Coordinates of C-alpha atoms in Angstrom, one line a residue:
M1 CA 12.8 -23.7 12.2
I2 CA 14.7 -21.2 10.8
Y3 CA 12.8 -17.4 10.1
K4 CA 14.4 -14.3 9.6
K5 CA 13.3 -11.4 9.6
L6 CA 12.7 -9.0 6.3
D7 CA 14.5 -5.6 6.0
Q8 CA 11.8 -4.3 2.5
P9 CA 8.6 -6.6 3.9
N10 CA 5.9 -6.5 1.3
L11 CA 2.4 -7.7 1.1
L12 CA 3.4 -9.5 -1.8
L13 CA 6.3 -11.4 -0.4
P14 CA 3.8 -14.6 0.4
K15 CA 4.1 -16.7 -3.8
G16 CA 0.3 -15.7 -5.2
F17 CA -0.2 -12.3 -4.1
S18 CA -0.9 -9.3 -6.7
A19 CA -2.3 -6.6 -5.5
C20 CA -3.1 -2.3 -6.8
G21 CA -3.6 0.8 -6.0
T22 CA -5.2 3.6 -7.8
H23 CA -7.0 6.7 -6.8
V24 CA -10.3 6.3 -8.2
G25 CA -11.3 10.4 -6.1
I26 CA -12.6 9.6 -3.3
R27 CA -10.8 11.6 -1.9
K28 CA -9.7 15.2 -3.0
N29 CA -6.1 15.3 -3.4
P30 CA -5.3 13.1 -7.2
N31 CA -1.6 12.8 -5.8
K32 CA -3.2 10.6 -2.8
L33 CA -4.9 6.9 -3.2
D34 CA -7.8 5.8 -2.2
F35 CA -8.2 2.8 -3.0
C36 CA -6.8 -0.7 -4.2
L37 CA -7.3 -3.9 -4.5
L38 CA -5.2 -7.1 -3.1
K39 CA -5.6 -10.7 -4.1
S40 CA -4.2 -14.9 -4.6
D41 CA -4.6 -16.8 -7.3
V42 CA -6.1 -19.6 -5.9
V43 CA -8.4 -19.4 -3.1
S44 CA -6.7 -19.5 0.2
N45 CA -7.8 -19.6 3.8
A46 CA -9.1 -17.2 5.4
V47 CA -9.3 -15.9 8.6
A48 CA -10.3 -12.8 10.5
V49 CA -10.7 -10.0 14.0
F50 CA -12.8 -7.2 13.7
T51 CA -13.7 -4.3 16.1
T52 CA -16.4 -4.8 19.1
N53 CA -17.9 -0.8 18.3
K54 CA -21.5 -2.0 18.6
F55 CA -21.8 0.6 15.6
C56 CA -20.2 -1.1 13.2
A57 CA -19.4 0.1 9.0
G58 CA -22.0 -1.6 5.8
P59 CA -18.5 -3.3 5.0
V60 CA -17.5 -4.7 8.3
I61 CA -21.0 -6.4 8.3
V62 CA -20.3 -7.9 4.8
S63 CA -16.8 -9.1 5.5
R64 CA -18.2 -11.5 8.3
D65 CA -20.7 -13.3 6.4
H66 CA -18.1 -13.2 3.4
I67 CA -15.2 -15.0 5.8
Y68 CA -17.1 -16.6 8.3
P69 CA -18.3 -20.0 8.0
S70 CA -16.5 -20.4 4.7
K71 CA -13.3 -19.5 6.1
K72 CA -11.9 -19.0 2.4
L73 CA -11.0 -15.6 1.0
Q74 CA -9.3 -15.0 -2.1
A75 CA -9.7 -11.3 -2.3
I76 CA -10.1 -7.9 -0.4
V77 CA -11.0 -4.3 -2.1
V78 CA -10.4 -1.4 0.6
N79 CA -11.0 2.3 -0.1
S80 CA -10.2 5.0 1.6
G81 CA -11.2 8.4 2.9
N82 CA -14.7 6.8 3.5
A83 CA -15.5 5.3 5.9
N84 CA -19.2 3.5 4.8
A85 CA -20.1 3.7 8.4
G86 CA -23.5 5.3 9.2
T87 CA -24.3 4.5 5.6
G88 CA -27.9 2.7 6.8
E89 CA -29.0 -0.6 4.4
Q90 CA -27.7 1.4 1.6
G91 CA -23.7 1.1 3.2
I92 CA -23.9 -3.0 2.9
K93 CA -25.2 -2.4 -0.4
D94 CA -22.2 -0.3 -1.8
S95 CA -20.5 -3.1 -0.1
Q96 CA -21.8 -6.2 -1.5
E97 CA -22.2 -4.8 -4.9
I98 CA -18.5 -3.4 -4.4
T99 CA -17.6 -7.4 -4.0
K100 CA -19.7 -8.3 -6.9
L101 CA -17.7 -6.1 -9.0
I102 CA -14.9 -7.4 -8.4
G103 CA -16.2 -10.9 -8.2
D104 CA -16.8 -10.2 -12.0
K105 CA -13.8 -8.4 -13.0
L106 CA -11.9 -11.2 -11.6
Q107 CA -14.2 -14.1 -12.2
M108 CA -14.6 -14.7 -8.9
D109 CA -17.7 -15.6 -7.3
S110 CA -18.2 -12.2 -5.0
S111 CA -18.5 -14.2 -2.0
L112 CA -14.8 -14.4 -2.1
V113 CA -14.5 -10.7 -1.8
A114 CA -14.1 -8.8 1.3
P115 CA -14.6 -5.2 1.3
M116 CA -13.1 -2.7 3.6
S117 CA -13.1 1.1 4.3
T118 CA -11.4 3.0 6.2
G119 CA -11.8 7.7 6.8
V120 CA -14.8 9.8 7.8
I121 CA -18.2 8.4 9.0
G122 CA -21.5 9.4 8.1
N123 CA -21.3 10.0 4.3
N124 CA -22.5 7.4 1.2
L125 CA -19.5 5.9 -1.1
P126 CA -19.4 7.4 -4.6
M127 CA -20.7 4.2 -6.2
D128 CA -20.6 6.8 -9.9
K129 CA -16.4 6.9 -9.7
I130 CA -16.7 3.4 -8.2
R131 CA -17.9 1.8 -10.4
N132 CA -16.3 3.6 -13.1
S133 CA -12.9 2.5 -12.3
I134 CA -13.4 -0.9 -11.7
D135 CA -11.6 -1.1 -15.3
S136 CA -8.0 0.5 -14.5
L137 CA -7.4 -2.3 -11.2
N138 CA -4.8 -4.1 -12.9
P139 CA -3.2 -5.8 -9.8
S140 CA 0.1 -7.3 -10.2
S141 CA 3.1 -9.3 -8.6
K142 CA 5.5 -6.3 -9.0
I143 CA 6.6 -4.6 -5.3
S144 CA 5.5 -1.5 -7.0
N145 CA 2.0 -2.5 -6.0
G146 CA 2.1 -3.9 -2.5
I147 CA 3.8 -0.3 -1.6
D148 CA 0.5 1.4 -3.4
F149 CA -1.4 -0.6 -1.8
A150 CA -0.3 0.1 1.8
E151 CA -0.3 4.1 0.7
A152 CA -4.3 3.5 -0.7
I153 CA -5.4 2.8 2.4
K154 CA -3.2 5.8 4.5
T155 CA -5.7 8.2 6.4
T156 CA -4.2 10.0 8.3
D157 CA -1.4 8.3 8.8
T158 CA 2.2 9.6 8.4
T159 CA 4.2 6.1 7.3
S160 CA 2.8 2.7 6.8
K161 CA 3.5 0.4 9.2
K162 CA 4.6 -3.1 7.1
S163 CA 6.5 -6.5 9.5
G164 CA 7.9 -9.4 7.6
Y165 CA 9.4 -13.3 8.5
K166 CA 10.5 -15.5 5.8
M167 CA 10.7 -19.8 7.0
I168 CA 12.2 -22.2 6.3
I169 CA 9.0 -25.1 7.2
D170 CA 9.9 -28.6 5.9
E171 CA 12.6 -27.5 4.5
K172 CA 10.3 -25.6 2.2
E173 CA 10.9 -21.4 2.1
V174 CA 8.3 -19.5 4.3
H175 CA 6.2 -15.8 4.2
L176 CA 4.4 -14.1 5.8
C177 CA 4.6 -10.1 6.2
G178 CA 2.0 -8.0 7.2
I179 CA 1.2 -4.4 6.7
A180 CA -1.1 -2.1 8.9
K181 CA -2.8 1.8 9.3
G182 CA -4.1 3.5 11.5
S183 CA -3.0 7.0 13.8
G184 CA -6.4 8.6 15.8
M185 CA -9.4 6.5 17.5
I186 CA -7.1 3.8 18.5
H187 CA -8.3 1.8 21.5
P188 CA -7.6 -1.6 23.3
N189 CA -10.8 -4.6 21.5
M190 CA -9.9 -3.4 17.9
A191 CA -8.8 0.0 17.4
T192 CA -9.5 1.8 13.8
M193 CA -7.3 0.4 12.9
L194 CA -6.9 -2.1 8.8
G195 CA -3.9 -5.1 9.3
F196 CA -3.6 -7.2 6.4
I197 CA -1.9 -10.5 6.2
T198 CA -0.8 -12.2 4.8
S199 CA 1.2 -15.6 3.6
D200 CA 2.5 -18.7 1.2
V201 CA 1.8 -21.1 4.2
N202 CA 0.4 -24.2 4.1
I203 CA -1.3 -23.8 6.8
D204 CA -5.1 -25.7 8.4
V205 CA -7.7 -23.0 9.3
D206 CA -9.3 -23.7 11.9
C207 CA -5.3 -23.0 14.1
L208 CA -4.7 -19.9 12.0
D209 CA -8.4 -19.1 13.0
E210 CA -7.3 -19.6 16.8
L211 CA -4.2 -17.5 16.5
L212 CA -4.7 -14.9 15.3
K213 CA -7.8 -14.6 18.0
E214 CA -4.7 -15.5 20.5
S215 CA -2.5 -13.0 18.6
V216 CA -4.6 -9.7 19.5
K217 CA -5.2 -10.3 22.8
Y218 CA -1.6 -9.5 23.2
S219 CA -0.5 -6.9 20.2
F220 CA -3.2 -5.0 17.9
N221 CA -5.6 -5.2 21.5
A222 CA -2.7 -3.3 23.9
I223 CA -2.4 -0.5 21.5
S224 CA -4.1 3.0 22.9
V225 CA -3.9 6.1 21.4
D226 CA -6.6 7.7 22.0
G227 CA -9.2 6.1 23.8
D228 CA -11.6 5.7 20.9
T229 CA -13.1 2.1 19.4
S230 CA -13.9 3.2 15.7
T231 CA -16.5 1.7 13.6
N232 CA -14.4 0.2 11.1
D233 CA -11.7 -2.2 12.9
S234 CA -9.8 -5.2 10.7
V235 CA -7.4 -7.3 11.3
Y236 CA -7.0 -10.7 7.6
V237 CA -4.8 -12.9 7.5
L238 CA -4.9 -15.1 4.3
A239 CA -3.3 -17.5 3.8
N240 CA -2.7 -19.5 0.1
G241 CA -0.5 -22.6 0.0
K242 CA 1.2 -22.3 -1.9
A243 CA 4.7 -22.6 -0.6
Q244 CA 4.0 -26.4 -0.2
N245 CA 4.7 -27.4 2.5
K246 CA 3.4 -30.3 5.2
E247 CA -0.2 -28.9 6.3
L248 CA 1.2 -27.1 9.6
N249 CA -1.1 -27.8 12.9
K250 CA -1.1 -27.6 16.6
N251 CA 0.8 -31.3 16.3
H252 CA 3.4 -30.0 13.3
P253 CA 6.7 -29.2 14.8
A254 CA 7.4 -25.7 13.4
W255 CA 3.4 -25.0 15.6
G256 CA 5.5 -23.1 18.6
D257 CA 8.0 -21.6 16.5
F258 CA 5.6 -20.1 14.0
C259 CA 3.2 -19.1 16.7
D260 CA 5.4 -16.9 17.7
V261 CA 6.9 -15.3 14.6
F262 CA 3.2 -14.7 14.1
Q263 CA 2.7 -13.2 16.9
Q264 CA 6.2 -10.7 16.8
L265 CA 4.7 -9.8 13.5
C266 CA 1.9 -8.8 14.9
Q267 CA 3.2 -7.4 18.1
S268 CA 5.1 -5.0 15.6
L269 CA 2.7 -3.4 13.6
A270 CA 1.0 -2.7 16.7
I271 CA 3.7 -1.2 18.0
Q272 CA 3.6 0.8 14.9
I273 CA 0.5 2.0 14.7
A274 CA 0.7 3.3 18.7
K275 CA 3.9 6.0 17.8
D276 CA 1.9 6.4 14.9
G277 CA 0.0 8.7 16.6
E278 CA -2.2 11.7 15.1
G279 CA 0.2 13.6 17.3
A280 CA 2.3 12.4 18.9
S281 CA 6.1 12.8 19.8
K282 CA 7.1 10.2 21.5
L283 CA 5.7 6.3 22.4
I284 CA 4.9 5.3 25.9
V285 CA 5.8 1.4 26.6
V286 CA 4.4 -0.7 29.1
N287 CA 5.9 -4.0 31.0
V288 CA 3.6 -5.0 33.5
L289 CA 5.2 -8.1 35.2
N290 CA 4.6 -10.9 37.1
A291 CA 0.5 -10.4 36.9
I292 CA -0.9 -13.7 38.3
T293 CA -2.6 -14.8 34.3
K294 CA -1.3 -13.4 31.5
E295 CA -4.8 -11.2 31.2
D296 CA -4.1 -9.4 34.4
A297 CA -1.2 -8.3 32.3
V298 CA -3.0 -7.1 29.8
Q299 CA -5.5 -5.4 31.1
V300 CA -3.4 -3.2 33.3
G301 CA -1.3 -3.1 31.3
R302 CA -4.6 -1.7 29.1
S303 CA -5.1 0.3 32.0
V304 CA -1.8 1.8 32.1
I305 CA -1.4 2.9 28.6
S306 CA -4.8 4.1 28.3
S307 CA -4.6 6.7 30.7
N308 CA -4.6 10.3 28.9
L309 CA -3.9 12.0 32.1
L310 CA -1.0 10.1 31.4
K311 CA -0.7 10.6 27.8
T312 CA -0.8 13.9 28.6
A313 CA 2.4 14.1 30.8
M314 CA 4.6 11.9 28.7
Y315 CA 3.7 15.2 26.5
G316 CA 4.7 17.6 29.6
N317 CA 7.9 15.6 30.6
D318 CA 6.7 15.2 33.7
M319 CA 7.4 12.1 35.6
N320 CA 4.1 12.6 37.6
W321 CA 3.7 8.3 39.1
G322 CA 0.3 8.5 40.1
R323 CA -1.2 8.4 36.9
I324 CA -0.2 5.5 36.3
A325 CA -0.8 4.2 40.1
C326 CA -4.2 4.9 40.1
A327 CA -4.0 4.0 36.4
I328 CA -3.4 0.6 37.6
G329 CA -5.8 0.5 40.3
Y330 CA -8.8 0.8 39.1
S331 CA -7.8 -1.5 36.0
G332 CA -10.4 -4.5 37.2
V333 CA -7.2 -6.8 38.6
D334 CA -7.5 -7.6 41.1
I335 CA -4.1 -6.8 43.1
D336 CA -1.9 -6.0 46.1
I337 CA -0.8 -2.4 47.0
S338 CA 1.6 -3.3 49.4
K339 CA 3.8 -5.6 47.1
T340 CA 3.8 -3.3 43.5
E341 CA 6.8 -1.6 42.3
I342 CA 6.5 1.1 39.3
Y343 CA 10.0 2.3 37.8
A344 CA 11.3 4.3 35.0
G345 CA 14.0 3.9 32.2
D346 CA 15.1 1.8 29.9
N347 CA 16.6 -0.3 32.4
N348 CA 14.5 0.3 35.1
E349 CA 17.2 3.1 36.8
I350 CA 14.9 5.3 37.6
E351 CA 12.0 4.3 41.1
L352 CA 9.0 5.5 41.5
M353 CA 7.2 3.0 44.2
K354 CA 7.7 0.1 46.1
H355 CA 5.2 -1.0 48.5
G356 CA 2.5 1.2 47.4
Q357 CA 4.9 4.2 48.4
G358 CA 6.0 6.9 46.2
L359 CA 10.4 7.1 46.7
Q360 CA 12.4 10.1 46.2
F361 CA 14.0 10.4 42.9
D362 CA 16.0 13.3 40.6
E363 CA 13.4 15.3 39.2
T364 CA 16.7 16.9 36.5
T365 CA 17.6 13.0 36.3
A366 CA 13.7 11.8 35.1
Y367 CA 12.9 15.0 33.1
A368 CA 15.3 14.7 30.1
Y369 CA 14.3 10.5 30.1
L370 CA 11.9 11.8 29.4
E371 CA 12.5 14.2 27.0
Q372 CA 13.5 10.8 24.8
N373 CA 10.8 9.9 22.0
E374 CA 10.3 6.5 22.8
I375 CA 9.5 5.6 27.4
H376 CA 9.4 2.9 29.4
F377 CA 7.7 1.9 32.8
T378 CA 7.8 -1.3 34.1
I379 CA 4.8 -2.0 36.9
N380 CA 6.2 -5.4 39.4
L381 CA 3.4 -6.6 40.5
N382 CA 4.9 -9.9 42.5
L383 CA 1.6 -11.8 42.8
G384 CA 2.4 -14.6 40.2
N385 CA 4.6 -15.5 36.9
Q386 CA 3.0 -13.9 34.7
D387 CA 4.0 -11.2 31.4
A388 CA 2.2 -8.3 28.9
K389 CA 3.5 -5.5 28.1
A390 CA 1.2 -2.5 26.4
W391 CA 2.0 0.6 24.0
G392 CA 1.0 4.1 23.5
C393 CA 1.7 6.9 22.8
D394 CA 1.2 11.2 23.9
L395 CA -1.0 12.7 23.1
T396 CA -0.4 16.4 21.7
N397 CA -1.5 20.2 20.6
E398 CA -1.2 18.1 17.3
Y399 CA -3.5 16.2 18.0
V400 CA -6.3 18.4 19.2
F401 CA -5.6 19.9 16.1
I402 CA -5.8 17.3 13.9
N403 CA -9.2 16.7 15.1
G404 CA -11.0 19.6 16.0
A405 CA -9.5 22.2 12.8
K406 CA -11.5 19.6 10.1
R407 CA -12.8 16.4 9.9
T408 CA -10.4 13.2 10.1

């Protein structure tokens, strides 16, 4: 299978998708888009992964009911500026009403519409404003409409997160494109983020469901900004089959390659979220080597990038490797400290710890390295042959300002 990463990925590049974004008044700034719609020309295979937070939002509850067990969707409607969380039964009813309004407009059953919200917790949606704006939603396949959708889902994000690929399967051109939002309340177990992936691939829906859940472990669930797991996090995949390849499943010769590309797309979006953490000045990449299982490797990496002590040390350009060792130790993974090694640098050029003991290193060199906007650490457990990565960011004064000066 031949595949290529797209220079300008967009949700609407896969065949049969259209979208739009508008301002309905949920957000105070009239220049901020706050309501958007994504649809497929035909009913699509659909799968999703949702937040593990028990205090989940009304739209999460409704979306779960609409996607499972049917695993079919045709549209997704999203608002920003209001999470519709902590709103009780009314929040659920409002989400249900929105899907009914969209279903009536698009002449489809409301069960084929998934709602999602992101923003401040605890406020009811301004339903009058939403009702009055439904008629103005006119989804189109124009690339600019895909950009509008990406803009309308942003909250404290400074940039849109996008990734995409095209590939050949059974001599058919297949597209796989994704966008995401997320900047604060980011932590493993799904974060304050939304992800949307569209594809025109013809794929077995149960295989797609399994693939998404597996890919999330090593992408969206391997990032952390501040240790908070949000109420609304969701990742959706819609595959409408318009590429007309033979059905992709585990027995298809292209299955392995497609899984690799899907994983790359999810990781790309996850890394962009970590890099755009609220107030962040640098991305932290942790590479865990030679664990007994891949799950162990991820767990160690998650523990390290979730350490606020490490995050603040990175902000201060302090090569305090003890923060890393501490996080490895409380990760819950059974390690042998006498075998554990820690390195810093793009090529592991700064040796920090071997055999459970610290090593001498040049502080000036270390400080200069930590001034960069992307920092790499390698942890070699020397126990097995399984590797994984995790991504995070530093915690800065700006993070405190964003989350302390106003509601976000």
